[in-house]
CSV table of C-alpha atoms and ligand atoms in Angstrom, one decimal:
chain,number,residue,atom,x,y,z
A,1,UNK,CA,-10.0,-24.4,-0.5
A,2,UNK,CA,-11.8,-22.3,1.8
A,3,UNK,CA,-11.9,-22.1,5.5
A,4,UNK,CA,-14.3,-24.2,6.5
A,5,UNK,CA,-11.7,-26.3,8.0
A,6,UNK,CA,-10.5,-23.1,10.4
A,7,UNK,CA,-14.1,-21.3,11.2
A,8,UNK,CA,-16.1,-24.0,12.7
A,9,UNK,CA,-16.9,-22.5,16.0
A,10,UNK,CA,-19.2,-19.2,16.9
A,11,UNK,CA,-16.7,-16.1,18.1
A,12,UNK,CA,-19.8,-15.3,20.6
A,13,UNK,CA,-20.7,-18.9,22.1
A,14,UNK,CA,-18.3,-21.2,21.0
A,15,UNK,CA,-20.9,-23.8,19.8
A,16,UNK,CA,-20.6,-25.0,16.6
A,17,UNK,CA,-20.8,-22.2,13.5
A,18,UNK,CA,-21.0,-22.6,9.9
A,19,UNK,CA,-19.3,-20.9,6.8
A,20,UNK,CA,-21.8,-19.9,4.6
A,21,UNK,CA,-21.2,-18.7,0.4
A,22,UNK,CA,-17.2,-18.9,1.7
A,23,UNK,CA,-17.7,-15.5,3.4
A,24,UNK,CA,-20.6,-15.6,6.5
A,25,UNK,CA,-20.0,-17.6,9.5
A,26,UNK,CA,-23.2,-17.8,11.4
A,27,UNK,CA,-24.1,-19.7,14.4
A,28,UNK,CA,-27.8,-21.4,14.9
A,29,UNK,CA,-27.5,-21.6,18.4
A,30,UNK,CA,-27.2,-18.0,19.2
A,31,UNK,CA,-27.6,-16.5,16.1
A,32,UNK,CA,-24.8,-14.7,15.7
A,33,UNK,CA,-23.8,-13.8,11.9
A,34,UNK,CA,-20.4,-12.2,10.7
A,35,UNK,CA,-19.2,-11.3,7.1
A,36,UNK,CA,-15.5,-12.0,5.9
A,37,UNK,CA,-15.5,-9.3,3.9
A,38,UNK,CA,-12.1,-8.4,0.8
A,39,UNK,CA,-9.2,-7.0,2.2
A,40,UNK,CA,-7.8,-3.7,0.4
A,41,UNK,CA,-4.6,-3.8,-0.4
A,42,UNK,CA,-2.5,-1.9,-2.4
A,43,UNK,CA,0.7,-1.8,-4.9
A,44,UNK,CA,3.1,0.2,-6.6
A,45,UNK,CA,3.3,0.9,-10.0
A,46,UNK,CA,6.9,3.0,-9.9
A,47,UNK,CA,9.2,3.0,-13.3
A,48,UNK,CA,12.5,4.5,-13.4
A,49,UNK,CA,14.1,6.7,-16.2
A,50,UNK,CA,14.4,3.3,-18.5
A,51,UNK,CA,10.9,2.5,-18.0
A,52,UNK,CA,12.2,-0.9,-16.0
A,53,UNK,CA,9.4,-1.4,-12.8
A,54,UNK,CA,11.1,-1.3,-9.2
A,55,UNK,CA,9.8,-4.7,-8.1
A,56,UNK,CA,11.2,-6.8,-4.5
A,57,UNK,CA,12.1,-10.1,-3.4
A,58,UNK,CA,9.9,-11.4,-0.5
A,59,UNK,CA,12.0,-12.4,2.6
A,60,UNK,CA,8.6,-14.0,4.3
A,61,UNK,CA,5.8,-16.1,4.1
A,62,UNK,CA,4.4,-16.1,2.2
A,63,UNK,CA,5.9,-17.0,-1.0
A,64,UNK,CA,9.2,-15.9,-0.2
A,65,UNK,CA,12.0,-15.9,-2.9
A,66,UNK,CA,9.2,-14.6,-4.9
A,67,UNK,CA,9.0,-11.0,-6.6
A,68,UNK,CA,6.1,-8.8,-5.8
A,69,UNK,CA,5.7,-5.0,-5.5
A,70,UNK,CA,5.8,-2.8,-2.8
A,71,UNK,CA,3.0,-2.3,-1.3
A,72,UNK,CA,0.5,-3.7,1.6
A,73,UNK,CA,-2.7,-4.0,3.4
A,74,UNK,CA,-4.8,-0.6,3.9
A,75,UNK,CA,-5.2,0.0,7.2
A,76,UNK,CA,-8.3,1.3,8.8
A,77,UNK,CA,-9.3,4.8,8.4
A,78,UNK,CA,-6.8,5.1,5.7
A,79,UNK,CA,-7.1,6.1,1.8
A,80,UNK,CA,-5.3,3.7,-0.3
A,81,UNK,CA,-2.9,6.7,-1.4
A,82,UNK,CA,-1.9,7.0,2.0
A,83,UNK,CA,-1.1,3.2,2.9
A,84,UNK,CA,0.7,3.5,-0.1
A,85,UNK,CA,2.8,6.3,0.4
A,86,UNK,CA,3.0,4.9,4.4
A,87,UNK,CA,4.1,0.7,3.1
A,88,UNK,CA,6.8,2.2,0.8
A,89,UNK,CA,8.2,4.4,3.5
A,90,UNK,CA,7.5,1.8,5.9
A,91,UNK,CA,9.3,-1.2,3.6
A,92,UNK,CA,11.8,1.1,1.3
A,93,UNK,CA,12.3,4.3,3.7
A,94,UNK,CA,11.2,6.5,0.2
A,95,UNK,CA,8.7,9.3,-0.4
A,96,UNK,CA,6.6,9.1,-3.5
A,97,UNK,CA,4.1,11.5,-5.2
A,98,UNK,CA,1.7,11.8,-8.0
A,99,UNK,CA,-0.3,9.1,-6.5
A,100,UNK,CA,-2.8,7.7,-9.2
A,101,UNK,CA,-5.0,4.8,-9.6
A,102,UNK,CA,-4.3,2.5,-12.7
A,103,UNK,CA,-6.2,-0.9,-12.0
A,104,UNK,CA,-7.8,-3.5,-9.5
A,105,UNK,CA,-7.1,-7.1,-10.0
A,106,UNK,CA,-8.7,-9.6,-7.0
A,107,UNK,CA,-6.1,-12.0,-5.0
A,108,UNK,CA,-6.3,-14.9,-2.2
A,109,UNK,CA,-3.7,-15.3,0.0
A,110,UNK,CA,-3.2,-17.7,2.1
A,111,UNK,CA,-1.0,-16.8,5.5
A,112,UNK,CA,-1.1,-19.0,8.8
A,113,UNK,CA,-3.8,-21.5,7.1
A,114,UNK,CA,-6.3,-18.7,6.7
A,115,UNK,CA,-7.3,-18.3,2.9
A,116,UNK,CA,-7.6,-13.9,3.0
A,117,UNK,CA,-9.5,-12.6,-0.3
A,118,UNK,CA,-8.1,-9.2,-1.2
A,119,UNK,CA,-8.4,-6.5,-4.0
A,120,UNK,CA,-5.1,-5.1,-4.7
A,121,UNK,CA,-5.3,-1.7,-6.1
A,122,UNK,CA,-2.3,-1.2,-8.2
A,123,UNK,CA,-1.3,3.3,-8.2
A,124,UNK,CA,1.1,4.5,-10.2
A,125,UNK,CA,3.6,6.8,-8.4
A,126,UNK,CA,7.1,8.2,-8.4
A,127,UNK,CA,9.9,9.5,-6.4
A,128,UNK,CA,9.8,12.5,-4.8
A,129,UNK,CA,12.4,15.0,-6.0
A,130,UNK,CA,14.5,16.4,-3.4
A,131,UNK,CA,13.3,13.6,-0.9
A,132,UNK,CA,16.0,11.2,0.4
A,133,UNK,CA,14.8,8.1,-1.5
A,134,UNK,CA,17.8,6.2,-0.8
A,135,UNK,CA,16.8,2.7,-0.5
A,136,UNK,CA,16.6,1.1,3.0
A,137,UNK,CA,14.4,-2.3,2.9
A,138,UNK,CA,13.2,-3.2,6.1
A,139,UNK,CA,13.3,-7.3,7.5
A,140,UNK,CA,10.3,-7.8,4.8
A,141,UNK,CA,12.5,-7.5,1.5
A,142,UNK,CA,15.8,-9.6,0.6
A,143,UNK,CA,16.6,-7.1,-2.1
A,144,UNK,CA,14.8,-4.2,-4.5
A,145,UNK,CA,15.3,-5.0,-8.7
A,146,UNK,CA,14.5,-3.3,-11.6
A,147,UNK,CA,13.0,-5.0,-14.5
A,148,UNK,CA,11.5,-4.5,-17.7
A,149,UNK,CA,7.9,-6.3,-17.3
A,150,UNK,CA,9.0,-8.0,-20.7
A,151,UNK,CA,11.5,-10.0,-19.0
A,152,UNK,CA,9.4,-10.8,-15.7
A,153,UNK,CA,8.8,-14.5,-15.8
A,154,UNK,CA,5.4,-15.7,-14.5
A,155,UNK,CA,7.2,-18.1,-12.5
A,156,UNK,CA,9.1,-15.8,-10.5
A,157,UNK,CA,6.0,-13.4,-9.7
A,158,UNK,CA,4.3,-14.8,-5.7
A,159,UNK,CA,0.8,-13.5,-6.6
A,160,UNK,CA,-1.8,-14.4,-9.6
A,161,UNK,CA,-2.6,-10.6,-9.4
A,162,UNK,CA,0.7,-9.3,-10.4
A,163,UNK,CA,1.3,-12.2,-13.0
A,164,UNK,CA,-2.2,-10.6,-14.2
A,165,UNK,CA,-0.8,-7.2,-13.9
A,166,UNK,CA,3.1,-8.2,-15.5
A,167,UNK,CA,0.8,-9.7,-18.4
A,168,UNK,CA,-1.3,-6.5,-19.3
A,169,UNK,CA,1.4,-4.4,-19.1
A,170,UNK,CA,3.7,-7.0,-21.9
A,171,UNK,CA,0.6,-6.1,-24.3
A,172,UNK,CA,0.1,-2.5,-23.9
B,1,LIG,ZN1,-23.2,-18.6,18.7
């Protein structure tokens, strides 16, 4: 799908607009043109001492039931080291450090009948010694697990980019 079903009308004259290539809506009455552009978001790559990942359960749409990592959408003006260091103090009340990038994988994700393209940048990172990490999951999570990305089924993963990301790490 895309959303020609949702973007059929100009934001500037209401007449009648067209989606254009999935990703410009423009308007031949009044000419108006505007791009839907990826979304950044981002995700956390944080192991414990075993080397099992800190993943959570979804507690909303969508997909919830399903595991995903912490993370979530960059926010304007912001790096994507600080929206991840703000989500998982934010969703987890924890500090984490040594910020790094590790890979990219592209996602759609559909909320409210909108079809949102995103690039979620996956950073490693770990807890902050001497911070108070102790977990506290905000309305967002139904629980934090730790798993071995060995015994992470596909079918329990929400989003094709971590079941890309679960799968690269099995091989390496
Ligand atoms: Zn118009």
């Amino acid at each position: 799908m895309d959303n020609r079903d949702v973007l059929k009308y100009c934001p500037r004259c209401s007449g009648p607009a067209v989606l254009s290539d999935s990703r410009k809506i423009v308007c031949a009455g009044c000419g108006f043109q505007m791009y839907l552009n990826n979304a950044a978001a981002v995700a956390a790559l944080l192991f414990d001492g075993e080397g099992r990942l800190m993943a959570v359960r979804r507690n909303e749409e969508p997909q919830t039931g399903l595991l995903d990592l912490p993370g979530g959408f960059v926010e304007f003006g912001e790096t994507a080291e600080e929206a991840l260091a703000r989500e998982l103090r934010e969703e987890l009340g924890i500090t984490v450090c040594g910020i790094e990038y590790y890979r990219s994988i592209p996602n759609n994700y559909l909320y409210g009948g909108v079809l949102y393209h995103t690039l979620d940048i996956f950073l490693k990172c770990r807890l902050e010694d001497g911070a108070d990490n102790k977990i506290r999951t905000n309305d967002e999570i139904k629980d934090v697990v730790y798993k071995f990305p060995k015994d992470i089924t596909e079918e329990e993963i929400a989003f094709d980019s971590m079941k890309k990301l679960i799968k690269s790490l099995k091989i390496s």
